PDB file of C-alpha atoms and ligand atoms in Angstrom:
ATOM      1  CA  MET C   1       0.232   0.308   0.082  1.00  0.00           C
ATOM      2  CA  THR C   2       0.945   3.531  -1.029  1.00  0.00           C
ATOM      3  CA  PRO C   3       1.638   5.905   1.879  1.00  0.00           C
ATOM      4  CA  ARG C   4      -0.030   8.654   2.809  1.00  0.00           C
ATOM      5  CA  PRO C   5       2.716  11.647   2.844  1.00  0.00           C
ATOM      6  CA  SER C   6       2.409  14.603   4.389  1.00  0.00           C
ATOM      7  CA  THR C   7       3.392  17.715   2.307  1.00  0.00           C
ATOM      8  CA  ARG C   8       4.295  20.905   3.052  1.00  0.00           C
ATOM      9  CA  ASN C   9       4.806  23.650   1.511  1.00  0.00           C
ATOM     10  CA  LYS C  10       6.797  26.711   2.564  1.00  0.00           C
ATOM     11  CA  ALA C  11       5.116  30.217   1.415  1.00  0.00           C
ATOM     12  CA  GLU C  12       8.283  31.847   0.012  1.00  0.00           C
ATOM     13  CA  SER C  13      10.102  28.522  -1.173  1.00  0.00           C
ATOM     14  CA  PRO C  14       8.664  26.121  -4.462  1.00  0.00           C
ATOM     15  CA  VAL C  15      10.849  23.589  -2.304  1.00  0.00           C
ATOM     16  CA  GLU C  16       7.695  20.678  -2.280  1.00  0.00           C
ATOM     17  CA  ILE C  17       8.887  18.784   1.110  1.00  0.00           C
ATOM     18  CA  VAL C  18       7.138  14.801   2.014  1.00  0.00           C
ATOM     19  CA  VAL C  19       7.601  13.335   4.893  1.00  0.00           C
ATOM     20  CA  LEU C  20       6.692   9.777   5.161  1.00  0.00           C
ATOM     21  CA  ASP C  21       6.779   7.996   8.644  1.00  0.00           C
ATOM     22  CA  THR C  22       9.611   5.691   7.985  1.00  0.00           C
ATOM     23  CA  ALA C  23      13.040   5.569   6.000  1.00  0.00           C
ATOM     24  CA  GLY C  24      11.767   2.501   4.158  1.00  0.00           C
ATOM     25  CA  GLU C  25       8.160   4.616   3.045  1.00  0.00           C
ATOM     26  CA  ALA C  26      10.406   7.572   2.044  1.00  0.00           C
ATOM     27  CA  GLU C  27      12.869   5.172  -0.290  1.00  0.00           C
ATOM     28  CA  ARG C  28      10.118   3.708  -1.854  1.00  0.00           C
ATOM     29  CA  TYR C  29       8.456   7.124  -2.429  1.00  0.00           C
ATOM     30  CA  ALA C  30      11.518   7.872  -4.167  1.00  0.00           C
ATOM     31  CA  ALA C  31      12.041   5.329  -5.941  1.00  0.00           C
ATOM     32  CA  SER C  32       8.735   5.260  -7.230  1.00  0.00           C
ATOM     33  CA  GLU C  33       9.100   9.000  -8.412  1.00  0.00           C
ATOM     34  CA  ILE C  34      12.237   8.098 -10.394  1.00  0.00           C
ATOM     35  CA  ARG C  35      10.203   5.368 -11.636  1.00  0.00           C
ATOM     36  CA  SER C  36       7.406   7.526 -13.074  1.00  0.00           C
ATOM     37  CA  PHE C  37      10.040   9.991 -14.964  1.00  0.00           C
ATOM     38  CA  ILE C  38      11.932   7.069 -16.315  1.00  0.00           C
ATOM     39  CA  THR C  39       8.036   5.952 -17.849  1.00  0.00           C
ATOM     40  CA  ALA C  40       6.684   8.941 -18.675  1.00  0.00           C
ATOM     41  CA  ARG C  41       9.907  10.152 -20.956  1.00  0.00           C
ATOM     42  CA  ARG C  42      11.239   9.033 -24.291  1.00  0.00           C
ATOM     43  CA  GLU C  43      14.766   9.283 -23.333  1.00  0.00           C
ATOM     44  CA  PRO C  44      15.020   9.907 -19.346  1.00  0.00           C
ATOM     45  CA  VAL C  45      18.361  11.538 -18.361  1.00  0.00           C
ATOM     46  CA  LEU C  46      18.986  11.147 -15.138  1.00  0.00           C
ATOM     47  CA  GLY C  47      21.635  12.152 -12.316  1.00  0.00           C
ATOM     48  CA  LEU C  48      22.198   9.332  -9.993  1.00  0.00           C
ATOM     49  CA  ALA C  49      23.853   9.564  -6.419  1.00  0.00           C
ATOM     50  CA  THR C  50      25.572   6.788  -3.861  1.00  0.00           C
ATOM     51  CA  GLY C  51      25.660   6.459  -0.558  1.00  0.00           C
ATOM     52  CA  ARG C  52      23.735   4.281   1.931  1.00  0.00           C
ATOM     53  CA  THR C  53      20.867   6.280   1.845  1.00  0.00           C
ATOM     54  CA  MET C  54      20.168   5.026  -2.119  1.00  0.00           C
ATOM     55  CA  LEU C  55      20.781   1.433  -1.563  1.00  0.00           C
ATOM     56  CA  LYS C  56      16.783   0.964  -1.049  1.00  0.00           C
ATOM     57  CA  VAL C  57      15.998   3.330  -3.764  1.00  0.00           C
ATOM     58  CA  TYR C  58      17.967   1.220  -6.365  1.00  0.00           C
ATOM     59  CA  ASP C  59      16.712  -2.364  -4.765  1.00  0.00           C
ATOM     60  CA  TRP C  60      13.061  -0.976  -5.252  1.00  0.00           C
ATOM     61  CA  LEU C  61      14.157  -0.075  -8.994  1.00  0.00           C
ATOM     62  CA  ARG C  62      15.970  -3.299  -9.490  1.00  0.00           C
ATOM     63  CA  GLN C  63      12.833  -4.862  -8.032  1.00  0.00           C
ATOM     64  CA  TRP C  64      10.028  -3.736 -10.865  1.00  0.00           C
ATOM     65  CA  HIS C  65      12.562  -4.403 -13.491  1.00  0.00           C
ATOM     66  CA  GLU C  66      13.245  -7.941 -12.482  1.00  0.00           C
ATOM     67  CA  ALA C  67       9.364  -7.824 -12.150  1.00  0.00           C
ATOM     68  CA  GLY C  68       9.067  -6.728 -15.614  1.00  0.00           C
ATOM     69  CA  GLU C  69       7.634  -3.766 -14.642  1.00  0.00           C
ATOM     70  CA  LEU C  70      10.493  -0.935 -15.744  1.00  0.00           C
ATOM     71  CA  SER C  71      13.078  -0.733 -18.289  1.00  0.00           C
ATOM     72  CA  PHE C  72      15.977   1.283 -18.122  1.00  0.00           C
ATOM     73  CA  ALA C  73      16.577   0.525 -22.243  1.00  0.00           C
ATOM     74  CA  ALA C  74      16.303   4.396 -23.192  1.00  0.00           C
ATOM     75  CA  CYS C  75      17.436   5.669 -19.979  1.00  0.00           C
ATOM     76  CA  ARG C  76      20.806   7.559 -19.735  1.00  0.00           C
ATOM     77  CA  SER C  77      22.489   8.540 -16.218  1.00  0.00           C
ATOM     78  CA  PHE C  78      25.112  10.746 -14.966  1.00  0.00           C
ATOM     79  CA  ASN C  79      26.666   9.972 -11.768  1.00  0.00           C
ATOM     80  CA  LEU C  80      27.117  12.985  -9.608  1.00  0.00           C
ATOM     81  CA  ASP C  81      30.323  12.315  -8.130  1.00  0.00           C
ATOM     82  CA  GLU C  82      33.616   9.766  -7.907  1.00  0.00           C
ATOM     83  CA  TYR C  83      36.547   8.927  -5.689  1.00  0.00           C
ATOM     84  CA  ARG C  84      39.582  10.086  -7.319  1.00  0.00           C
ATOM     85  CA  GLY C  85      42.578   7.582  -7.311  1.00  0.00           C
ATOM     86  CA  LEU C  86      40.419   4.487  -7.216  1.00  0.00           C
ATOM     87  CA  SER C  87      39.954   2.713 -10.670  1.00  0.00           C
ATOM     88  CA  ALA C  88      36.544   2.180 -11.485  1.00  0.00           C
ATOM     89  CA  ASP C  89      37.281  -1.927 -10.497  1.00  0.00           C
ATOM     90  CA  ASP C  90      38.301  -0.581  -7.070  1.00  0.00           C
ATOM     91  CA  PRO C  91      35.289  -2.159  -4.852  1.00  0.00           C
ATOM     92  CA  SER C  92      35.020   1.196  -2.515  1.00  0.00           C
ATOM     93  CA  SER C  93      34.467   2.963  -6.200  1.00  0.00           C
ATOM     94  CA  PHE C  94      31.317   4.683  -6.924  1.00  0.00           C
ATOM     95  CA  ALA C  95      31.454   3.144 -10.352  1.00  0.00           C
ATOM     96  CA  SER C  96      31.856  -0.155  -8.930  1.00  0.00           C
ATOM     97  CA  TYR C  97      28.580   0.726  -5.950  1.00  0.00           C
ATOM     98  CA  MET C  98      26.437   1.559  -8.797  1.00  0.00           C
ATOM     99  CA  ARG C  99      27.356  -1.959 -11.039  1.00  0.00           C
ATOM    100  CA  ARG C 100      26.479  -3.436  -7.511  1.00  0.00           C
ATOM    101  CA  SER C 101      23.064  -2.104  -6.762  1.00  0.00           C
ATOM    102  CA  LEU C 102      22.044  -1.050 -10.154  1.00  0.00           C
ATOM    103  CA  PHE C 103      23.706  -1.290 -13.284  1.00  0.00           C
ATOM    104  CA  ASP C 104      24.653  -5.458 -13.505  1.00  0.00           C
ATOM    105  CA  HIS C 105      20.395  -6.187 -12.549  1.00  0.00           C
ATOM    106  CA  VAL C 106      19.047  -3.649 -15.250  1.00  0.00           C
ATOM    107  CA  ASP C 107      18.624  -2.858 -19.467  1.00  0.00           C
ATOM    108  CA  MET C 108      20.308   0.037 -19.345  1.00  0.00           C
ATOM    109  CA  PRO C 109      23.221   0.122 -22.027  1.00  0.00           C
ATOM    110  CA  GLU C 110      26.366   0.133 -20.881  1.00  0.00           C
ATOM    111  CA  ALA C 111      27.249   2.896 -23.589  1.00  0.00           C
ATOM    112  CA  ASN C 112      24.553   4.853 -21.357  1.00  0.00           C
ATOM    113  CA  TYR C 113      26.152   5.583 -18.176  1.00  0.00           C
ATOM    114  CA  HIS C 114      28.848   7.769 -16.617  1.00  0.00           C
ATOM    115  CA  LEU C 115      30.571   8.982 -13.782  1.00  0.00           C
ATOM    116  CA  PRO C 116      32.915  11.976 -13.830  1.00  0.00           C
ATOM    117  CA  ASP C 117      36.411  10.908 -14.665  1.00  0.00           C
ATOM    118  CA  PRO C 118      38.112  11.447 -11.028  1.00  0.00           C
ATOM    119  CA  ASP C 119      41.823  11.178 -12.450  1.00  0.00           C
ATOM    120  CA  ALA C 120      41.047  13.491 -15.507  1.00  0.00           C
ATOM    121  CA  PRO C 121      42.792  16.867 -15.401  1.00  0.00           C
ATOM    122  CA  GLU C 122      40.563  19.248 -13.712  1.00  0.00           C
ATOM    123  CA  SER C 123      40.871  21.096 -17.000  1.00  0.00           C
ATOM    124  CA  SER C 124      39.088  18.507 -18.938  1.00  0.00           C
ATOM    125  CA  LEU C 125      36.116  17.317 -16.061  1.00  0.00           C
ATOM    126  CA  ALA C 126      34.010  20.543 -17.789  1.00  0.00           C
ATOM    127  CA  ALA C 127      33.567  17.898 -20.570  1.00  0.00           C
ATOM    128  CA  TYR C 128      31.213  15.987 -18.227  1.00  0.00           C
ATOM    129  CA  ASP C 129      28.685  19.229 -18.228  1.00  0.00           C
ATOM    130  CA  LEU C 130      29.291  19.197 -22.114  1.00  0.00           C
ATOM    131  CA  ALA C 131      28.614  15.435 -22.420  1.00  0.00           C
ATOM    132  CA  ILE C 132      25.451  16.248 -20.132  1.00  0.00           C
ATOM    133  CA  GLU C 133      24.382  19.081 -21.882  1.00  0.00           C
ATOM    134  CA  LYS C 134      24.482  17.091 -24.830  1.00  0.00           C
ATOM    135  CA  SER C 135      22.200  14.296 -24.260  1.00  0.00           C
ATOM    136  CA  GLY C 136      19.348  16.872 -23.695  1.00  0.00           C
ATOM    137  CA  GLY C 137      20.250  17.872 -19.870  1.00  0.00           C
ATOM    138  CA  LEU C 138      19.748  16.405 -16.690  1.00  0.00           C
ATOM    139  CA  GLY C 139      15.701  15.726 -16.280  1.00  0.00           C
ATOM    140  CA  LEU C 140      15.703  14.308 -12.886  1.00  0.00           C
ATOM    141  CA  GLN C 141      18.512  14.658 -10.390  1.00  0.00           C
ATOM    142  CA  LEU C 142      18.726  12.215  -7.726  1.00  0.00           C
ATOM    143  CA  LEU C 143      20.440  13.828  -4.298  1.00  0.00           C
ATOM    144  CA  GLY C 144      21.703  12.220  -1.134  1.00  0.00           C
ATOM    145  CA  ILE C 145      22.670  14.887   1.167  1.00  0.00           C
ATOM    146  CA  GLY C 146      25.724  15.217   3.709  1.00  0.00           C
ATOM    147  CA  ARG C 147      25.620  16.035   7.606  1.00  0.00           C
ATOM    148  CA  ASN C 148      27.549  19.064   7.129  1.00  0.00           C
ATOM    149  CA  GLY C 149      25.071  19.717   3.879  1.00  0.00           C
ATOM    150  CA  HIS C 150      27.356  18.715   1.197  1.00  0.00           C
ATOM    151  CA  ILE C 151      25.247  17.697  -2.320  1.00  0.00           C
ATOM    152  CA  GLY C 152      27.001  15.503  -4.351  1.00  0.00           C
ATOM    153  CA  PHE C 153      31.131  16.533  -2.918  1.00  0.00           C
ATOM    154  CA  ASN C 154      29.896  19.897  -2.861  1.00  0.00           C
ATOM    155  CA  GLU C 155      31.418  20.755   0.353  1.00  0.00           C
ATOM    156  CA  PRO C 156      31.031  23.692   2.558  1.00  0.00           C
ATOM    157  CA  GLY C 157      32.402  26.720   0.747  1.00  0.00           C
ATOM    158  CA  ALA C 158      31.101  25.804  -2.360  1.00  0.00           C
ATOM    159  CA  ASP C 159      30.396  27.702  -5.378  1.00  0.00           C
ATOM    160  CA  ARG C 160      26.769  28.398  -6.990  1.00  0.00           C
ATOM    161  CA  HIS C 161      28.395  28.941 -10.458  1.00  0.00           C
ATOM    162  CA  SER C 162      30.663  25.728 -10.018  1.00  0.00           C
ATOM    163  CA  LEU C 163      30.967  22.966 -12.779  1.00  0.00           C
ATOM    164  CA  THR C 164      32.418  19.323 -12.700  1.00  0.00           C
ATOM    165  CA  HIS C 165      35.386  20.181 -10.753  1.00  0.00           C
ATOM    166  CA  VAL C 166      37.923  18.169  -8.118  1.00  0.00           C
ATOM    167  CA  VAL C 167      36.970  18.965  -4.275  1.00  0.00           C
ATOM    168  CA  ALA C 168      39.338  18.524  -1.320  1.00  0.00           C
ATOM    169  CA  LEU C 169      36.872  16.139   1.039  1.00  0.00           C
ATOM    170  CA  ASP C 170      36.024  17.330   4.415  1.00  0.00           C
ATOM    171  CA  PRO C 171      37.277  15.261   7.295  1.00  0.00           C
ATOM    172  CA  SER C 172      33.766  14.735   8.657  1.00  0.00           C
ATOM    173  CA  THR C 173      33.051  13.227   4.534  1.00  0.00           C
ATOM    174  CA  ARG C 174      35.876  11.720   4.847  1.00  0.00           C
ATOM    175  CA  ALA C 175      34.905   9.790   8.284  1.00  0.00           C
ATOM    176  CA  ALA C 176      31.567   9.336   7.729  1.00  0.00           C
ATOM    177  CA  ASN C 177      32.879   7.277   4.582  1.00  0.00           C
ATOM    178  CA  ALA C 178      35.226   5.112   6.093  1.00  0.00           C
ATOM    179  CA  GLY C 179      33.414   2.641   6.181  1.00  0.00           C
ATOM    180  CA  ASP C 180      32.626   1.743   2.478  1.00  0.00           C
ATOM    181  CA  PHE C 181      36.302   1.305   2.771  1.00  0.00           C
ATOM    182  CA  PRO C 182      38.380  -1.806   4.028  1.00  0.00           C
ATOM    183  CA  PRO C 183      39.605  -1.501   7.227  1.00  0.00           C
ATOM    184  CA  GLY C 184      42.907   0.391   7.581  1.00  0.00           C
ATOM    185  CA  VAL C 185      42.211   1.711   3.966  1.00  0.00           C
ATOM    186  CA  ASP C 186      42.323   5.981   3.920  1.00  0.00           C
ATOM    187  CA  VAL C 187      39.296   7.574   2.244  1.00  0.00           C
ATOM    188  CA  PRO C 188      40.582   9.059  -0.501  1.00  0.00           C
ATOM    189  CA  THR C 189      41.046  13.049   0.350  1.00  0.00           C
ATOM    190  CA  HIS C 190      39.569  14.284  -3.090  1.00  0.00           C
ATOM    191  CA  ALA C 191      36.946  13.662  -5.649  1.00  0.00           C
ATOM    192  CA  ALA C 192      35.705  14.833  -8.992  1.00  0.00           C
ATOM    193  CA  THR C 193      32.014  16.328  -8.713  1.00  0.00           C
ATOM    194  CA  MET C 194      29.195  17.385 -10.485  1.00  0.00           C
ATOM    195  CA  GLY C 195      29.183  21.180  -9.458  1.00  0.00           C
ATOM    196  CA  ILE C 196      26.281  23.341  -7.990  1.00  0.00           C
ATOM    197  CA  ALA C 197      25.490  24.662 -11.440  1.00  0.00           C
ATOM    198  CA  THR C 198      25.487  21.123 -12.786  1.00  0.00           C
ATOM    199  CA  ILE C 199      22.866  20.006 -10.562  1.00  0.00           C
ATOM    200  CA  LEU C 200      20.913  23.078 -10.701  1.00  0.00           C
ATOM    201  CA  GLY C 201      20.769  22.750 -14.338  1.00  0.00           C
ATOM    202  CA  ALA C 202      18.361  19.904 -14.067  1.00  0.00           C
ATOM    203  CA  GLU C 203      14.858  20.273 -14.857  1.00  0.00           C
ATOM    204  CA  ARG C 204      13.749  18.415 -11.494  1.00  0.00           C
ATOM    205  CA  ILE C 205      15.331  17.575  -8.346  1.00  0.00           C
ATOM    206  CA  LEU C 206      14.899  14.876  -5.485  1.00  0.00           C
ATOM    207  CA  LEU C 207      16.319  14.911  -2.333  1.00  0.00           C
ATOM    208  CA  LEU C 208      16.347  12.187  -0.375  1.00  0.00           C
ATOM    209  CA  ALA C 209      17.136  12.066   3.511  1.00  0.00           C
ATOM    210  CA  THR C 210      16.319   9.664   5.981  1.00  0.00           C
ATOM    211  CA  GLY C 211      17.725   9.602   9.828  1.00  0.00           C
ATOM    212  CA  ALA C 212      18.063  11.814  12.676  1.00  0.00           C
ATOM    213  CA  ALA C 213      21.772  12.376  11.828  1.00  0.00           C
ATOM    214  CA  LYS C 214      20.346  14.344   8.334  1.00  0.00           C
ATOM    215  CA  SER C 215      17.999  16.252  10.524  1.00  0.00           C
ATOM    216  CA  GLU C 216      20.542  19.382  11.235  1.00  0.00           C
ATOM    217  CA  ALA C 217      21.559  19.557   7.438  1.00  0.00           C
ATOM    218  CA  LEU C 218      18.185  19.251   6.020  1.00  0.00           C
ATOM    219  CA  ALA C 219      16.565  21.946   8.483  1.00  0.00           C
ATOM    220  CA  ARG C 220      19.531  24.081   7.444  1.00  0.00           C
ATOM    221  CA  ALA C 221      19.521  23.322   3.607  1.00  0.00           C
ATOM    222  CA  MET C 222      15.249  24.329   3.538  1.00  0.00           C
ATOM    223  CA  SER C 223      15.011  26.896   6.357  1.00  0.00           C
ATOM    224  CA  GLY C 224      17.923  28.487   6.990  1.00  0.00           C
ATOM    225  CA  PRO C 225      19.796  30.817   4.667  1.00  0.00           C
ATOM    226  CA  VAL C 226      20.830  30.353   1.180  1.00  0.00           C
ATOM    227  CA  GLU C 227      24.989  30.363   1.994  1.00  0.00           C
ATOM    228  CA  ALA C 228      27.695  28.326   0.679  1.00  0.00           C
ATOM    229  CA  ASP C 229      28.315  27.051   4.290  1.00  0.00           C
ATOM    230  CA  CYS C 230      25.538  24.438   3.525  1.00  0.00           C
ATOM    231  CA  PRO C 231      25.908  23.820  -0.220  1.00  0.00           C
ATOM    232  CA  ALA C 232      22.386  22.007  -0.047  1.00  0.00           C
ATOM    233  CA  SER C 233      20.635  25.152   0.927  1.00  0.00           C
ATOM    234  CA  TYR C 234      21.385  26.515  -2.979  1.00  0.00           C
ATOM    235  CA  LEU C 235      18.900  24.002  -3.651  1.00  0.00           C
ATOM    236  CA  GLN C 236      16.214  26.970  -2.265  1.00  0.00           C
ATOM    237  CA  LEU C 237      17.283  28.757  -5.727  1.00  0.00           C
ATOM    238  CA  HIS C 238      15.759  25.756  -8.017  1.00  0.00           C
ATOM    239  CA  ASP C 239      12.512  26.055  -9.001  1.00  0.00           C
ATOM    240  CA  HIS C 240      11.041  22.017  -8.997  1.00  0.00           C
ATOM    241  CA  VAL C 241      12.976  20.502  -5.932  1.00  0.00           C
ATOM    242  CA  THR C 242      11.049  17.810  -3.959  1.00  0.00           C
ATOM    243  CA  VAL C 243      12.745  16.595  -0.847  1.00  0.00           C
ATOM    244  CA  VAL C 244      11.097  13.149   0.476  1.00  0.00           C
ATOM    245  CA  CYS C 245      12.273  12.277   3.953  1.00  0.00           C
ATOM    246  CA  ASP C 246      11.339  10.568   6.972  1.00  0.00           C
ATOM    247  CA  ARG C 247       9.962  12.039  10.500  1.00  0.00           C
ATOM    248  CA  GLU C 248      13.038  11.613  11.891  1.00  0.00           C
ATOM    249  CA  ALA C 249      15.014  13.409   9.344  1.00  0.00           C
ATOM    250  CA  ALA C 250      12.491  16.144   9.027  1.00  0.00           C
ATOM    251  CA  ALA C 251      12.237  16.327  12.824  1.00  0.00           C
ATOM    252  CA  LEU C 252      13.586  19.924  12.832  1.00  0.00           C
ATOM    253  CA  LEU C 253      12.278  21.354   9.682  1.00  0.00           C
ATOM    254  CA  GLN C 254       9.733  24.375  11.247  1.00  0.00           C
ATOM    255  CA  GLU C 255       5.965  23.265  10.389  1.00  0.00           C
ATOM    256  CA  ARG C 256       4.837  25.228   7.529  1.00  0.00           C
ATOM    257  CA  SER C 257       1.591  26.109   6.765  1.00  0.00           C
TER     258      SER C 257
HETATM  259  C1  LIG R 301      26.924  10.645  -3.062  1.00  0.00           C
HETATM  260  C2  LIG R 301      27.079  11.849  -3.179  1.00  0.00           C
HETATM  261  C3  LIG R 301      26.574  12.445  -1.280  1.00  0.00           C
HETATM  262  C4  LIG R 301      25.867  11.635  -0.692  1.00  0.00           C
HETATM  263  C5  LIG R 301      25.769  11.830   0.964  1.00  0.00           C
HETATM  264  C6  LIG R 301      25.044  11.417   1.798  1.00  0.00           C
HETATM  265  O1  LIG R 301      27.195  10.305  -4.866  1.00  0.00           O
HETATM  266  O2  LIG R 301      27.192  12.263  -3.854  1.00  0.00           O
HETATM  267  O3  LIG R 301      26.430  14.003  -1.183  1.00  0.00           O
HETATM  268  O4  LIG R 301      24.604  11.431  -1.148  1.00  0.00           O
HETATM  269  O5  LIG R 301      27.012  11.990   1.350  1.00  0.00           O
HETATM  270  O6  LIG R 301      25.758   9.853   1.632  1.00  0.00           O
HETATM  271  P1  LIG R 301      24.888   8.469   3.118  1.00  0.00           P
HETATM  272  O7  LIG R 301      23.520   8.260   1.711  1.00  0.00           O
HETATM  273  O8  LIG R 301      26.068   7.543   2.766  1.00  0.00           O
HETATM  274  O9  LIG R 301      24.678   9.281   4.207  1.00  0.00           O
END
């Protein structure tokens, strides 16, 4: 049964916020939004995210594909980010994550999915933005949020006008992601990421946040000022953002009429 979300709209911002009781409901809701987008478009272009938050979303997409209800054959996708210095075969790379959680299980042709080349010289990373543009632009961009308010790997201080570029990862981000690496292996210090302008260039943005650890960042992003110190707050500048979250992540959002 589809849960009934509670939706709150802030009068001065077009961000739609959908609050569901549990993380499981929020993940399924986000997955079904992606599914609706894919089925509504002839050539869907997806911006994809990794991270623990997205694992169940990809599980749902996979299950619907396996049940014959959803095809990715016409999709193209562009991932947000990738660690610098990791080969695509490294199990901790986002390329491996995407193959394990989605790409190896669905019918999207390999040539259709893309991640930024993390080891390309900074000057050639703009090619990623060009490739997105040539594909017709991002139709739906999926986002998670870091505890420090990052989106993609745009850390506090991120430039609103940035395109795909190399970033130094915040120590708190490296600590948060240490569990994705084998014991004794350091989280890379740098990554390539879509920039804020790349993300804001998407037609529609879907941000999924679950768990109490995200409540502060989410409240700052949605209810605080638009500021570089909380990169997710730049989403307030976009006119079609949907935030899907569970009650725990929503706990500090101000009640809005
Ligand atoms: C991942 C990404 C990051 C994550 C964020 C949350 O591609 O761009 O912004 O969405 O770090 O990660 P989790 O979901 O692991 O808490």
